């Protein structure tokens, strides 16, 4: 009898607890389930948007591959620009929007619209700070500025912290800029830094930089007691006195 009363008391206690707390737990469970479904839906929408963005970019690449960028038909060029603007507007912040910016910059260079190309590349840099794509855009913009003889601006673009994987490439480009600016000593130092940063498996890049290094002046021979200016003058004079 005592056990029966205990069961009844337990049942009554359970009913009382449910009366006081049941609705709260139902709401918690319902909100948890709803949150899970909302998360799944958001992830699905995000994946769908990413896939759509990739399709638009693939369409851009397909157009770009049909002819040299400088020889695209007007309708092809307009289609490329339209798809790029769609990516920038509807998929702002996505990698595909930034890829589109790089491709538009390439198109602008092909059409000799260097100011437009610089704007596109700078936008990619601003949108991808610290990311791999940012370094790619920086190097392309540095080459563009080198081509426009804006050597200080080109060098300043390479001052950002560089990932080890592209140290050699950045040093090589820095050497190219110094060489075009007429500073062969700085070019030589940059090429030497590039060689030091090259991995043992990248023999092709090593051969290219060694070729560039052989085209610049030899290292200055510092005469004991001579100033840096005198050493530089001696080197620049080279064999000019011989005749």
Short mmCIF file of C-alpha atoms in Angstrom, two decimals:
data_model
loop_
_atom_site.label_atom_id
_atom_site.label_comp_id
_atom_site.label_asym_id
_atom_site.label_seq_id
_atom_site.Cartn_x
_atom_site.Cartn_y
_atom_site.Cartn_z
CA UNK A 1 0.00 0.00 0.00
CA UNK A 2 2.85 2.34 0.89
CA UNK A 3 4.51 1.58 -2.44
CA UNK A 4 1.21 2.31 -4.26
CA UNK A 5 0.89 5.64 -2.48
CA UNK A 6 4.48 6.42 -3.34
CA UNK A 7 3.77 5.80 -7.03
CA UNK A 8 0.70 8.03 -6.86
CA UNK A 9 2.70 10.71 -5.12
CA UNK A 10 5.41 10.47 -7.77
CA UNK A 11 2.82 10.70 -10.54
CA UNK A 12 1.24 13.70 -8.85
CA UNK A 13 4.64 15.33 -8.47
CA UNK A 14 5.36 14.71 -12.16
CA UNK A 15 2.03 16.27 -13.14
CA UNK A 16 2.74 19.26 -10.93
CA UNK A 17 6.26 19.65 -12.41
CA UNK A 18 4.87 19.42 -15.94
CA UNK A 19 2.23 22.00 -15.09
CA UNK A 20 4.89 24.38 -13.83
CA UNK A 21 7.69 23.65 -16.32
CA UNK A 22 6.29 21.66 -19.23
CA UNK A 23 5.44 24.61 -21.46
CA UNK A 24 8.88 26.10 -20.95
CA UNK A 25 10.57 22.88 -22.07
CA UNK A 26 8.27 22.53 -25.04
CA UNK A 27 9.28 26.04 -26.13
CA UNK A 28 12.97 25.29 -25.61
CA UNK A 29 12.75 22.12 -27.69
CA UNK A 30 10.70 23.86 -30.37
CA UNK A 31 13.16 26.76 -30.58
CA UNK A 32 16.10 24.35 -30.74
CA UNK A 33 14.52 22.40 -33.58
CA UNK A 34 13.58 25.62 -35.39
CA UNK A 35 17.12 26.93 -34.93
CA UNK A 36 18.58 23.73 -36.34
CA UNK A 37 16.32 23.90 -39.40
CA UNK A 38 17.12 27.61 -39.85
CA UNK A 39 20.86 26.82 -39.69
CA UNK A 40 20.48 24.05 -42.26
CA UNK A 41 18.48 26.35 -44.53
CA UNK A 42 21.06 29.14 -44.19
CA UNK A 43 23.87 26.73 -45.01
CA UNK A 44 21.90 25.47 -48.00
CA UNK A 45 21.28 29.01 -49.23
CA UNK A 46 24.94 29.90 -48.72
CA UNK A 47 26.04 26.85 -50.71
CA UNK A 48 23.55 27.65 -53.46
CA UNK A 49 24.80 31.27 -53.64
CA UNK A 50 28.40 30.10 -53.80
CA UNK A 51 27.59 27.68 -56.59
CA UNK A 52 25.70 30.38 -58.51
CA UNK A 53 28.61 32.79 -58.08
CA UNK A 54 31.02 30.17 -59.38
CA UNK A 55 28.81 29.58 -62.44
CA UNK A 56 28.78 33.29 -63.28
CA UNK A 57 32.56 33.45 -62.95
CA UNK A 58 32.98 30.35 -65.12
CA UNK A 59 30.86 32.08 -67.77
CA UNK A 60 33.22 35.08 -67.57
CA UNK A 61 36.24 32.81 -67.99
CA UNK A 62 34.59 31.08 -70.93
CA UNK A 63 34.12 34.42 -72.70
CA UNK A 64 37.71 35.45 -71.93
CA UNK A 65 39.05 32.20 -73.42
CA UNK A 66 37.32 32.70 -76.78
CA UNK A 67 39.83 35.29 -78.01
CA UNK A 68 42.68 37.50 -76.79
CA UNK A 69 41.17 40.07 -74.42
CA UNK A 70 42.21 42.92 -76.70
CA UNK A 71 40.32 41.28 -79.58
CA UNK A 72 37.00 40.51 -77.89
CA UNK A 73 33.87 41.48 -79.79
CA UNK A 74 31.82 44.30 -78.30
CA UNK A 75 29.06 41.92 -77.20
CA UNK A 76 31.60 39.60 -75.56
CA UNK A 77 33.21 42.45 -73.69
CA UNK A 78 29.82 43.80 -72.58
CA UNK A 79 28.80 40.34 -71.35
CA UNK A 80 32.01 40.05 -69.32
CA UNK A 81 31.52 43.45 -67.71
CA UNK A 82 27.85 42.73 -67.00
CA UNK A 83 28.63 39.43 -65.28
CA UNK A 84 31.41 41.06 -63.29
CA UNK A 85 29.09 43.81 -62.07
CA UNK A 86 26.55 41.14 -61.11
CA UNK A 87 29.15 39.34 -59.00
CA UNK A 88 30.27 42.56 -57.32
CA UNK A 89 26.69 43.60 -56.53
CA UNK A 90 24.95 40.31 -55.67
CA UNK A 91 27.96 38.42 -54.32
CA UNK A 92 29.91 41.26 -52.71
CA UNK A 93 32.71 40.02 -50.49
CA UNK A 94 32.85 36.60 -52.13
CA UNK A 95 36.02 35.27 -53.69
CA UNK A 96 34.30 35.15 -57.06
CA UNK A 97 33.62 38.89 -56.92
CA UNK A 98 37.34 39.41 -56.30
CA UNK A 99 38.30 36.99 -59.08
CA UNK A 100 36.05 39.01 -61.38
CA UNK A 101 37.95 42.15 -60.35
CA UNK A 102 41.25 40.55 -61.31
CA UNK A 103 39.84 39.52 -64.68
CA UNK A 104 38.43 42.99 -65.35
CA UNK A 105 41.83 44.47 -64.49
CA UNK A 106 43.42 42.14 -67.03
CA UNK A 107 40.86 43.25 -69.62
CA UNK A 108 41.57 46.91 -68.84
CA UNK A 109 45.32 46.37 -69.30
CA UNK A 110 44.69 44.66 -72.64
CA UNK A 111 42.67 47.71 -73.70
CA UNK A 112 45.37 50.07 -72.33
CA UNK A 113 42.99 51.50 -69.71
CA UNK A 114 45.64 51.44 -67.02
CA UNK A 115 43.83 53.75 -64.59
CA UNK A 116 40.79 51.45 -64.66
CA UNK A 117 43.02 48.43 -64.15
CA UNK A 118 44.67 50.07 -61.14
CA UNK A 119 41.26 50.81 -59.60
CA UNK A 120 40.13 47.20 -60.03
CA UNK A 121 43.31 45.83 -58.48
CA UNK A 122 43.19 48.27 -55.57
CA UNK A 123 39.60 47.23 -54.87
CA UNK A 124 40.68 43.58 -54.69
CA UNK A 125 43.51 44.52 -52.31
CA UNK A 126 41.09 46.43 -50.07
CA UNK A 127 38.58 43.55 -50.04
CA UNK A 128 41.08 40.78 -49.30
CA UNK A 129 43.44 42.21 -46.68
CA UNK A 130 45.81 39.53 -45.42
CA UNK A 131 44.52 36.89 -47.84
CA UNK A 132 46.46 35.19 -50.61
CA UNK A 133 44.45 37.03 -53.25
CA UNK A 134 45.56 40.34 -51.76
CA UNK A 135 49.22 39.51 -52.45
CA UNK A 136 48.41 38.47 -56.03
CA UNK A 137 46.62 41.78 -56.62
CA UNK A 138 49.51 43.71 -55.01
CA UNK A 139 52.05 42.11 -57.31
CA UNK A 140 49.94 42.79 -60.39
CA UNK A 141 49.42 46.40 -59.39
CA UNK A 142 53.15 46.76 -58.70
CA UNK A 143 53.91 45.50 -62.22
CA UNK A 144 51.37 47.93 -63.63
CA UNK A 145 52.96 50.86 -61.77
CA UNK A 146 56.39 49.70 -62.91
CA UNK A 147 55.13 49.81 -66.49
CA UNK A 148 53.95 53.37 -65.88
CA UNK A 149 57.38 54.24 -64.41
CA UNK A 150 55.86 54.91 -61.00
CA UNK A 151 58.73 53.10 -59.32
CA UNK A 152 58.30 54.37 -55.71
CA UNK A 153 54.60 53.46 -55.80
CA UNK A 154 55.43 50.03 -57.22
CA UNK A 155 57.98 49.33 -54.49
CA UNK A 156 55.65 50.51 -51.72
CA UNK A 157 53.08 47.93 -52.80
CA UNK A 158 55.60 45.19 -51.99
CA UNK A 159 56.24 46.36 -48.43
CA UNK A 160 53.36 44.35 -46.95
CA UNK A 161 54.21 41.23 -44.96
CA UNK A 162 54.85 38.46 -47.47
CA UNK A 163 53.95 34.77 -47.04
CA UNK A 164 57.01 32.47 -47.27
CA UNK A 165 55.53 30.72 -50.33
CA UNK A 166 55.90 33.84 -52.50
CA UNK A 167 58.96 35.50 -50.96
CA UNK A 168 61.08 34.64 -53.99
CA UNK A 169 58.47 36.00 -56.42
CA UNK A 170 58.13 39.27 -54.53
CA UNK A 171 61.91 39.70 -54.27
CA UNK A 172 62.25 39.00 -57.99
CA UNK A 173 59.64 41.64 -58.81
CA UNK A 174 61.37 44.09 -56.49
CA UNK A 175 64.56 43.44 -58.45
CA UNK A 176 62.75 44.07 -61.74
CA UNK A 177 61.44 47.41 -60.47
CA UNK A 178 64.90 48.51 -59.30
CA UNK A 179 66.36 47.43 -62.65
CA UNK A 180 63.80 49.42 -64.64
CA UNK A 181 64.43 52.39 -62.34
CA UNK A 182 68.14 52.20 -63.17
CA UNK A 183 69.30 51.07 -59.72
CA UNK A 184 71.33 48.01 -60.63
CA UNK A 185 72.91 47.55 -57.21
CA UNK A 186 69.49 47.36 -55.55
CA UNK A 187 68.30 45.07 -58.34
CA UNK A 188 71.23 42.73 -57.74
CA UNK A 189 70.54 42.62 -54.00
CA UNK A 190 66.87 41.85 -54.64
CA UNK A 191 67.68 39.06 -57.09
CA UNK A 192 70.12 37.56 -54.60
CA UNK A 193 67.40 37.65 -51.94
CA UNK A 194 65.06 35.94 -54.39
CA UNK A 195 67.58 33.16 -55.02
CA UNK A 196 67.99 32.65 -51.28
CA UNK A 197 64.22 32.27 -50.87
CA UNK A 198 63.66 29.79 -53.71
CA UNK A 199 62.75 26.25 -52.78
CA UNK A 200 65.02 23.47 -53.97
CA UNK A 201 62.31 22.09 -56.25
CA UNK A 202 61.73 25.31 -58.22
CA UNK A 203 64.59 25.04 -60.69
CA UNK A 204 62.78 26.95 -63.43
CA UNK A 205 62.39 30.09 -61.31
CA UNK A 206 65.96 29.70 -60.07
CA UNK A 207 67.29 29.62 -63.64
CA UNK A 208 65.26 32.71 -64.58
CA UNK A 209 66.50 34.76 -61.62
CA UNK A 210 70.10 33.66 -62.20
CA UNK A 211 69.74 34.90 -65.78
CA UNK A 212 68.50 38.28 -64.53
CA UNK A 213 71.25 38.42 -61.93
CA UNK A 214 73.89 37.94 -64.61
CA UNK A 215 72.51 40.95 -66.49
CA UNK A 216 73.10 43.45 -63.69
CA UNK A 217 76.35 44.95 -62.46
CA UNK A 218 78.68 42.83 -60.33
CA UNK A 219 78.80 43.51 -56.62
CA UNK A 220 80.73 46.64 -55.68
CA UNK A 221 84.35 46.06 -54.74
CA UNK A 222 84.92 48.13 -51.65
CA UNK A 223 88.46 49.47 -51.49
CA UNK A 224 89.80 49.65 -47.92
CA UNK A 225 89.57 53.23 -46.71
CA UNK A 226 87.29 54.31 -49.58
CA UNK A 227 83.88 55.78 -48.89
CA UNK A 228 80.71 54.15 -50.18
CA UNK A 229 80.39 56.94 -52.74
CA UNK A 230 83.94 56.39 -54.01
CA UNK A 231 83.35 52.64 -54.24
CA UNK A 232 80.17 53.22 -56.18
CA UNK A 233 81.90 55.68 -58.51
CA UNK A 234 84.73 53.21 -59.09
CA UNK A 235 82.28 50.47 -59.97
CA UNK A 236 80.16 52.72 -62.20
CA UNK A 237 83.25 53.83 -64.02
CA UNK A 238 84.16 50.18 -64.60
CA UNK A 239 86.67 49.91 -67.42
CA UNK A 240 85.77 53.29 -68.84
CA UNK A 241 89.39 54.54 -68.54
CA UNK A 242 90.71 51.73 -70.66
CA UNK A 243 91.05 52.59 -74.33
#
